Amino acid sequence: GENVEQHPSTLSVQEGDSAVIKCTYSDSASNYFPWYKQELGKRPQLIIDIRSNVGEKKDQRIAVTLNKTAKHFSLHITETQPEDSAVYFCAASDRNTGGGNKLTFGTGTQLKVEL
Amino acid sequence: EAQVTQNPRYLITVTGKKLTVTCSQNMNHEYMSWYRQDPGLGLRQIYYSMNVEVTDKGDVPEGYKVSRKEKRNFPLILESPSPNQTSLYFCASSLWGGPGDTQYFGPGTRLTVL
């Protein structure tokens, strides 16, 4: 099955700086890579995703890049703000044995944006 | 409002006492899934369902049961809970469960088994 590794586990940046979180995956058949943000005590919420036929996707201050050959993808947050402080999870989608969009998650990155 | 709901949100119970966590979605989604979240381990899939009466095991199904009698509901059943099932549980749903299909999460249920 799929295995997703995520680094770093904690990341502290100054407000206004950029933050980068990296993930690697093992299954070359995985074709969909979402990123979720989870604020303290809240549910994970999708912030951006990328499909395997695209190398980069951007949405305002966040961007995701995908390198299929190397099997890694990254989340980039520019001009960080205190409200960006949260746990971020990457995930890779492969198929459950019975079908269906199975998400395998990384272990999460605690991002802290300091004033 | 389109949403996934779970009940209860918090539950403290004792070893061996059967419990059910309900999950309901009002988006007419076909795919539903249960995850547990533990520190340092991320979210791991317990069970999933592609449609009514179709369920299958995820990565960590031991000690859990599910049912999908109606499209909107996907309860998680712990027949004999044990302390190692103390965790934060999330239900999720998506439209059809295919590649690239966005999963929406419920608010979570924090379970403590004493």
PDB file of C-alpha atoms in Angstrom:
ATOM      1  CA  GLY A   1       0.000   0.000   0.000  1.00  0.00           C
ATOM      2  CA  GLU A   2       0.857   3.644  -0.104  1.00  0.00           C
ATOM      3  CA  ASN A   3       3.256   5.203   2.409  1.00  0.00           C
ATOM      4  CA  VAL A   4       3.494   8.973   2.812  1.00  0.00           C
ATOM      5  CA  GLU A   5       6.305  10.651   4.701  1.00  0.00           C
ATOM      6  CA  GLN A   6       6.070  14.291   5.723  1.00  0.00           C
ATOM      7  CA  HIS A   7       8.757  16.705   6.921  1.00  0.00           C
ATOM      8  CA  PRO A   8       9.340  18.627   9.043  1.00  0.00           C
ATOM      9  CA  SER A   9       7.124  17.649  11.953  1.00  0.00           C
ATOM     10  CA  THR A  10       7.338  21.178  13.352  1.00  0.00           C
ATOM     11  CA  LEU A  11       8.127  24.423  11.600  1.00  0.00           C
ATOM     12  CA  SER A  12       8.458  27.866  13.108  1.00  0.00           C
ATOM     13  CA  VAL A  13       8.698  30.955  10.886  1.00  0.00           C
ATOM     14  CA  GLN A  14       8.525  34.672  11.349  1.00  0.00           C
ATOM     15  CA  GLU A  15       5.457  36.463  10.089  1.00  0.00           C
ATOM     16  CA  GLY A  16       5.968  37.412   6.451  1.00  0.00           C
ATOM     17  CA  ASP A  17       8.454  34.637   5.751  1.00  0.00           C
ATOM     18  CA  SER A  18       7.769  31.629   3.558  1.00  0.00           C
ATOM     19  CA  ALA A  19       7.096  28.108   4.782  1.00  0.00           C
ATOM     20  CA  VAL A  20       7.727  24.892   2.894  1.00  0.00           C
ATOM     21  CA  ILE A  21       6.464  21.443   3.855  1.00  0.00           C
ATOM     22  CA  LYS A  22       7.598  18.390   1.948  1.00  0.00           C
ATOM     23  CA  CYS A  23       6.083  14.975   1.412  1.00  0.00           C
ATOM     24  CA  THR A  24       7.187  11.837  -0.361  1.00  0.00           C
ATOM     25  CA  TYR A  25       5.008   8.945  -1.432  1.00  0.00           C
ATOM     26  CA  SER A  26       5.789   5.374  -2.371  1.00  0.00           C
ATOM     27  CA  ASP A  27       3.087   4.238  -4.805  1.00  0.00           C
ATOM     28  CA  SER A  28       3.710   5.443  -8.342  1.00  0.00           C
ATOM     29  CA  ALA A  29       0.020   4.789  -9.089  1.00  0.00           C
ATOM     30  CA  SER A  30      -1.093   7.571  -6.725  1.00  0.00           C
ATOM     31  CA  ASN A  31      -2.594  10.366  -8.757  1.00  0.00           C
ATOM     32  CA  TYR A  32      -4.139  12.911  -6.442  1.00  0.00           C
ATOM     33  CA  PHE A  33      -2.412  14.872  -3.692  1.00  0.00           C
ATOM     34  CA  PRO A  34      -4.483  17.067  -1.388  1.00  0.00           C
ATOM     35  CA  TRP A  35      -3.273  19.221   1.468  1.00  0.00           C
ATOM     36  CA  TYR A  36      -5.383  19.712   4.572  1.00  0.00           C
ATOM     37  CA  LYS A  37      -5.118  22.344   7.261  1.00  0.00           C
ATOM     38  CA  GLN A  38      -6.266  21.504  10.765  1.00  0.00           C
ATOM     39  CA  GLU A  39      -6.602  24.247  13.322  1.00  0.00           C
ATOM     40  CA  LEU A  40      -6.580  23.335  16.978  1.00  0.00           C
ATOM     41  CA  GLY A  41      -9.731  21.445  17.894  1.00  0.00           C
ATOM     42  CA  LYS A  42     -11.131  21.629  14.379  1.00  0.00           C
ATOM     43  CA  ARG A  43     -11.636  19.243  11.495  1.00  0.00           C
ATOM     44  CA  PRO A  44      -9.143  18.926   8.621  1.00  0.00           C
ATOM     45  CA  GLN A  45     -10.061  21.234   5.784  1.00  0.00           C
ATOM     46  CA  LEU A  46      -8.838  21.006   2.219  1.00  0.00           C
ATOM     47  CA  ILE A  47      -6.714  24.002   1.263  1.00  0.00           C
ATOM     48  CA  ILE A  48      -5.256  22.953  -2.067  1.00  0.00           C
ATOM     49  CA  ASP A  49      -4.821  19.843  -4.157  1.00  0.00           C
ATOM     50  CA  ILE A  50      -2.953  18.740  -7.231  1.00  0.00           C
ATOM     51  CA  ARG A  51      -3.422  15.957  -9.717  1.00  0.00           C
ATOM     52  CA  SER A  52      -0.676  13.895 -11.235  1.00  0.00           C
ATOM     53  CA  ASN A  53      -0.960  15.488 -14.660  1.00  0.00           C
ATOM     54  CA  VAL A  54      -0.023  18.914 -13.256  1.00  0.00           C
ATOM     55  CA  GLY A  55       3.353  20.027 -11.914  1.00  0.00           C
ATOM     56  CA  GLU A  56       2.330  23.099  -9.981  1.00  0.00           C
ATOM     57  CA  LYS A  57      -0.805  24.779  -8.726  1.00  0.00           C
ATOM     58  CA  LYS A  58      -1.181  28.091  -6.989  1.00  0.00           C
ATOM     59  CA  ASP A  59      -3.969  29.732  -5.018  1.00  0.00           C
ATOM     60  CA  GLN A  60      -3.105  33.159  -3.685  1.00  0.00           C
ATOM     61  CA  ARG A  61      -0.433  32.668  -1.026  1.00  0.00           C
ATOM     62  CA  ILE A  62      -0.302  28.898  -1.213  1.00  0.00           C
ATOM     63  CA  ALA A  63       1.136  26.694  -3.907  1.00  0.00           C
ATOM     64  CA  VAL A  64       1.792  23.022  -4.352  1.00  0.00           C
ATOM     65  CA  THR A  65       4.423  21.428  -6.555  1.00  0.00           C
ATOM     66  CA  LEU A  66       4.604  17.818  -7.649  1.00  0.00           C
ATOM     67  CA  ASN A  67       7.552  15.848  -8.949  1.00  0.00           C
ATOM     68  CA  LYS A  68       6.189  12.534 -10.157  1.00  0.00           C
ATOM     69  CA  THR A  69       9.575  11.135 -11.088  1.00  0.00           C
ATOM     70  CA  ALA A  70      10.948  11.675  -7.619  1.00  0.00           C
ATOM     71  CA  LYS A  71       7.574  10.953  -5.995  1.00  0.00           C
ATOM     72  CA  HIS A  72       7.505  14.015  -3.872  1.00  0.00           C
ATOM     73  CA  PHE A  73       5.278  17.042  -3.493  1.00  0.00           C
ATOM     74  CA  SER A  74       5.524  20.197  -1.473  1.00  0.00           C
ATOM     75  CA  LEU A  75       3.341  22.905   0.010  1.00  0.00           C
ATOM     76  CA  HIS A  76       4.602  26.473  -0.177  1.00  0.00           C
ATOM     77  CA  ILE A  77       3.062  29.274   1.869  1.00  0.00           C
ATOM     78  CA  THR A  78       4.313  32.777   1.171  1.00  0.00           C
ATOM     79  CA  GLU A  79       3.925  35.893   3.293  1.00  0.00           C
ATOM     80  CA  THR A  80       2.885  33.830   6.288  1.00  0.00           C
ATOM     81  CA  GLN A  81       0.408  35.269   8.748  1.00  0.00           C
ATOM     82  CA  PRO A  82      -0.457  34.259  12.319  1.00  0.00           C
ATOM     83  CA  GLU A  83      -3.694  32.667  11.100  1.00  0.00           C
ATOM     84  CA  ASP A  84      -1.608  30.235   9.058  1.00  0.00           C
ATOM     85  CA  SER A  85      -0.562  28.595  12.331  1.00  0.00           C
ATOM     86  CA  ALA A  86      -2.040  25.095  12.274  1.00  0.00           C
ATOM     87  CA  VAL A  87      -1.204  21.478  11.555  1.00  0.00           C
ATOM     88  CA  TYR A  88      -0.878  20.708   7.870  1.00  0.00           C
ATOM     89  CA  PHE A  89      -1.342  17.237   6.437  1.00  0.00           C
ATOM     90  CA  CYS A  90      -0.377  16.019   3.025  1.00  0.00           C
ATOM     91  CA  ALA A  91      -2.091  13.001   1.537  1.00  0.00           C
ATOM     92  CA  ALA A  92      -1.815  10.774  -1.476  1.00  0.00           C
ATOM     93  CA  SER A  93      -4.710   9.073  -3.128  1.00  0.00           C
ATOM     94  CA  ASP A  94      -4.605   5.545  -4.330  1.00  0.00           C
ATOM     95  CA  ARG A  95      -7.322   2.990  -4.685  1.00  0.00           C
ATOM     96  CA  ASN A  96      -8.774   0.904  -1.927  1.00  0.00           C
ATOM     97  CA  THR A  97      -8.714  -2.767  -2.822  1.00  0.00           C
ATOM     98  CA  GLY A  98     -12.451  -2.593  -3.349  1.00  0.00           C
ATOM     99  CA  GLY A  99     -12.269   0.663  -5.246  1.00  0.00           C
ATOM    100  CA  GLY A 100     -12.714   4.136  -3.885  1.00  0.00           C
ATOM    101  CA  ASN A 101     -10.531   7.107  -3.232  1.00  0.00           C
ATOM    102  CA  LYS A 102      -8.332   6.038  -0.319  1.00  0.00           C
ATOM    103  CA  LEU A 103      -6.336   8.829   1.188  1.00  0.00           C
ATOM    104  CA  THR A 104      -3.084   7.966   2.918  1.00  0.00           C
ATOM    105  CA  PHE A 105      -1.983  10.835   5.128  1.00  0.00           C
ATOM    106  CA  GLY A 106       1.380  12.075   6.217  1.00  0.00           C
ATOM    107  CA  THR A 107       1.989  12.492   9.928  1.00  0.00           C
ATOM    108  CA  GLY A 108       1.454  16.250   9.902  1.00  0.00           C
ATOM    109  CA  THR A 109       3.487  19.430  10.285  1.00  0.00           C
ATOM    110  CA  GLN A 110       2.822  21.852  13.119  1.00  0.00           C
ATOM    111  CA  LEU A 111       3.379  25.290  11.618  1.00  0.00           C
ATOM    112  CA  LYS A 112       3.818  28.197  13.985  1.00  0.00           C
ATOM    113  CA  VAL A 113       3.963  31.721  12.634  1.00  0.00           C
ATOM    114  CA  GLU A 114       5.579  34.043  15.126  1.00  0.00           C
ATOM    115  CA  LEU A 115       5.009  37.766  15.303  1.00  0.00           C
TER     116      LEU A 115
ATOM    117  CA  GLU B   1     -25.913  23.922   4.646  1.00  0.00           C
ATOM    118  CA  ALA B   2     -23.868  21.082   3.189  1.00  0.00           C
ATOM    119  CA  GLN B   3     -22.161  19.263   5.986  1.00  0.00           C
ATOM    120  CA  VAL B   4     -20.966  16.110   7.677  1.00  0.00           C
ATOM    121  CA  THR B   5     -22.122  15.696  11.248  1.00  0.00           C
ATOM    122  CA  GLN B   6     -20.949  13.348  13.974  1.00  0.00           C
ATOM    123  CA  ASN B   7     -22.348  12.471  17.370  1.00  0.00           C
ATOM    124  CA  PRO B   8     -21.348  12.494  20.076  1.00  0.00           C
ATOM    125  CA  ARG B   9     -18.501  14.992  19.893  1.00  0.00           C
ATOM    126  CA  TYR B  10     -16.985  13.770  23.147  1.00  0.00           C
ATOM    127  CA  LEU B  11     -17.363  10.408  24.815  1.00  0.00           C
ATOM    128  CA  ILE B  12     -15.778   8.836  27.857  1.00  0.00           C
ATOM    129  CA  THR B  13     -16.556   5.181  28.366  1.00  0.00           C
ATOM    130  CA  VAL B  14     -15.204   2.064  30.024  1.00  0.00           C
ATOM    131  CA  THR B  15     -13.565  -1.003  28.561  1.00  0.00           C
ATOM    132  CA  GLY B  16     -16.033  -3.421  27.031  1.00  0.00           C
ATOM    133  CA  LYS B  17     -19.087  -1.191  26.899  1.00  0.00           C
ATOM    134  CA  LYS B  18     -20.452  -1.161  23.362  1.00  0.00           C
ATOM    135  CA  LEU B  19     -20.786   2.214  21.727  1.00  0.00           C
ATOM    136  CA  THR B  20     -21.791   3.749  18.425  1.00  0.00           C
ATOM    137  CA  VAL B  21     -20.588   6.969  16.877  1.00  0.00           C
ATOM    138  CA  THR B  22     -22.979   8.286  14.271  1.00  0.00           C
ATOM    139  CA  CYS B  23     -22.043  10.036  11.055  1.00  0.00           C
ATOM    140  CA  SER B  24     -24.445  11.701   8.682  1.00  0.00           C
ATOM    141  CA  GLN B  25     -24.019  13.750   5.507  1.00  0.00           C
ATOM    142  CA  ASN B  26     -26.587  15.771   3.603  1.00  0.00           C
ATOM    143  CA  MET B  27     -24.689  16.101   0.328  1.00  0.00           C
ATOM    144  CA  ASN B  28     -25.939  12.885  -1.282  1.00  0.00           C
ATOM    145  CA  HIS B  29     -22.388  11.585  -1.295  1.00  0.00           C
ATOM    146  CA  GLU B  30     -21.822   7.978  -2.212  1.00  0.00           C
ATOM    147  CA  TYR B  31     -18.441   7.530  -0.548  1.00  0.00           C
ATOM    148  CA  MET B  32     -18.009   7.661   3.216  1.00  0.00           C
ATOM    149  CA  SER B  33     -15.058   6.808   5.377  1.00  0.00           C
ATOM    150  CA  TRP B  34     -13.899   6.671   8.980  1.00  0.00           C
ATOM    151  CA  TYR B  35     -10.461   7.764  10.158  1.00  0.00           C
ATOM    152  CA  ARG B  36      -8.774   7.842  13.504  1.00  0.00           C
ATOM    153  CA  GLN B  37      -6.216  10.485  14.366  1.00  0.00           C
ATOM    154  CA  ASP B  38      -3.445   9.827  16.854  1.00  0.00           C
ATOM    155  CA  PRO B  39      -0.496  12.060  17.724  1.00  0.00           C
ATOM    156  CA  GLY B  40       2.453  11.466  15.441  1.00  0.00           C
ATOM    157  CA  LEU B  41       0.505   9.060  13.239  1.00  0.00           C
ATOM    158  CA  GLY B  42      -1.664  11.356  11.164  1.00  0.00           C
ATOM    159  CA  LEU B  43      -5.054  10.083  10.057  1.00  0.00           C
ATOM    160  CA  ARG B  44      -5.524   6.412   9.343  1.00  0.00           C
ATOM    161  CA  GLN B  45      -8.476   4.909   7.559  1.00  0.00           C
ATOM    162  CA  ILE B  46     -10.597   2.447   9.534  1.00  0.00           C
ATOM    163  CA  TYR B  47     -13.417   1.524   7.147  1.00  0.00           C
ATOM    164  CA  TYR B  48     -14.955   2.966   4.046  1.00  0.00           C
ATOM    165  CA  SER B  49     -18.109   2.577   2.023  1.00  0.00           C
ATOM    166  CA  MET B  50     -18.581   3.075  -1.694  1.00  0.00           C
ATOM    167  CA  ASN B  51     -22.372   3.002  -1.476  1.00  0.00           C
ATOM    168  CA  VAL B  52     -25.324   1.587   0.425  1.00  0.00           C
ATOM    169  CA  GLU B  53     -24.616  -1.917   1.693  1.00  0.00           C
ATOM    170  CA  VAL B  54     -21.033  -1.757   0.373  1.00  0.00           C
ATOM    171  CA  THR B  55     -18.351  -1.491   3.044  1.00  0.00           C
ATOM    172  CA  ASP B  56     -14.735  -2.545   3.250  1.00  0.00           C
ATOM    173  CA  LYS B  57     -11.742  -2.434   5.552  1.00  0.00           C
ATOM    174  CA  GLY B  58      -9.204   0.339   5.604  1.00  0.00           C
ATOM    175  CA  ASP B  59      -5.784   0.186   7.215  1.00  0.00           C
ATOM    176  CA  VAL B  60      -6.785  -0.255  10.864  1.00  0.00           C
ATOM    177  CA  PRO B  61     -10.174  -2.067  11.002  1.00  0.00           C
ATOM    178  CA  GLU B  62      -9.534  -4.310  14.024  1.00  0.00           C
ATOM    179  CA  GLY B  63     -12.014  -3.717  16.828  1.00  0.00           C
ATOM    180  CA  TYR B  64     -14.449  -1.719  14.690  1.00  0.00           C
ATOM    181  CA  LYS B  65     -17.596  -2.398  12.715  1.00  0.00           C
ATOM    182  CA  VAL B  66     -19.584  -0.222  10.342  1.00  0.00           C
ATOM    183  CA  SER B  67     -22.848  -0.378   8.473  1.00  0.00           C
ATOM    184  CA  ARG B  68     -24.310   1.518   5.529  1.00  0.00           C
ATOM    185  CA  LYS B  69     -28.027   0.930   5.442  1.00  0.00           C
ATOM    186  CA  GLU B  70     -28.823   4.398   4.150  1.00  0.00           C
ATOM    187  CA  LYS B  71     -26.822   6.617   1.881  1.00  0.00           C
ATOM    188  CA  ARG B  72     -26.582   9.471   4.348  1.00  0.00           C
ATOM    189  CA  ASN B  73     -25.540   7.515   7.462  1.00  0.00           C
ATOM    190  CA  PHE B  74     -22.377   5.588   8.251  1.00  0.00           C
ATOM    191  CA  PRO B  75     -22.160   4.677  11.942  1.00  0.00           C
ATOM    192  CA  LEU B  76     -18.980   3.391  13.555  1.00  0.00           C
ATOM    193  CA  ILE B  77     -19.515   0.641  16.099  1.00  0.00           C
ATOM    194  CA  LEU B  78     -17.114  -0.450  18.809  1.00  0.00           C
ATOM    195  CA  GLU B  79     -18.484  -3.721  20.158  1.00  0.00           C
ATOM    196  CA  SER B  80     -16.003  -4.009  23.019  1.00  0.00           C
ATOM    197  CA  PRO B  81     -13.902  -0.850  23.278  1.00  0.00           C
ATOM    198  CA  SER B  82     -10.402  -1.044  24.683  1.00  0.00           C
ATOM    199  CA  PRO B  83      -8.061   1.714  25.900  1.00  0.00           C
ATOM    200  CA  ASN B  84      -6.002   1.552  22.680  1.00  0.00           C
ATOM    201  CA  GLN B  85      -9.073   2.829  20.849  1.00  0.00           C
ATOM    202  CA  THR B  86      -8.836   6.104  22.710  1.00  0.00           C
ATOM    203  CA  SER B  87      -8.467   8.511  19.827  1.00  0.00           C
ATOM    204  CA  LEU B  88      -9.956  11.329  17.790  1.00  0.00           C
ATOM    205  CA  TYR B  89     -12.297   9.962  15.137  1.00  0.00           C
ATOM    206  CA  PHE B  90     -13.306  11.658  11.913  1.00  0.00           C
ATOM    207  CA  CYS B  91     -15.964  10.706   9.449  1.00  0.00           C
ATOM    208  CA  ALA B  92     -15.540  11.928   5.879  1.00  0.00           C
ATOM    209  CA  SER B  93     -17.580  11.817   2.716  1.00  0.00           C
ATOM    210  CA  SER B  94     -17.058  12.521  -0.959  1.00  0.00           C
ATOM    211  CA  LEU B  95     -19.232  12.568  -4.008  1.00  0.00           C
ATOM    212  CA  TRP B  96     -18.343   9.307  -5.685  1.00  0.00           C
ATOM    213  CA  GLY B  97     -15.037   8.174  -4.237  1.00  0.00           C
ATOM    214  CA  GLY B  98     -13.061   8.345  -7.430  1.00  0.00           C
ATOM    215  CA  PRO B  99      -9.610   9.819  -8.007  1.00  0.00           C
ATOM    216  CA  GLY B 100      -9.448  13.491  -7.193  1.00  0.00           C
ATOM    217  CA  ASP B 101     -12.758  13.461  -5.406  1.00  0.00           C
ATOM    218  CA  THR B 102     -12.546  15.883  -2.461  1.00  0.00           C
ATOM    219  CA  GLN B 103     -13.254  14.415   0.941  1.00  0.00           C
ATOM    220  CA  TYR B 104     -15.121  16.534   3.469  1.00  0.00           C
ATOM    221  CA  PHE B 105     -14.609  15.838   7.133  1.00  0.00           C
ATOM    222  CA  GLY B 106     -16.996  15.879  10.054  1.00  0.00           C
ATOM    223  CA  PRO B 107     -16.164  17.807  13.244  1.00  0.00           C
ATOM    224  CA  GLY B 108     -14.597  14.834  14.995  1.00  0.00           C
ATOM    225  CA  THR B 109     -15.431  12.675  18.011  1.00  0.00           C
ATOM    226  CA  ARG B 110     -12.977  12.519  20.861  1.00  0.00           C
ATOM    227  CA  LEU B 111     -13.262   9.089  22.482  1.00  0.00           C
ATOM    228  CA  THR B 112     -11.657   8.081  25.741  1.00  0.00           C
ATOM    229  CA  VAL B 113     -11.818   4.452  26.838  1.00  0.00           C
ATOM    230  CA  LEU B 114     -10.908   3.887  30.483  1.00  0.00           C
TER     231      LEU B 114
END
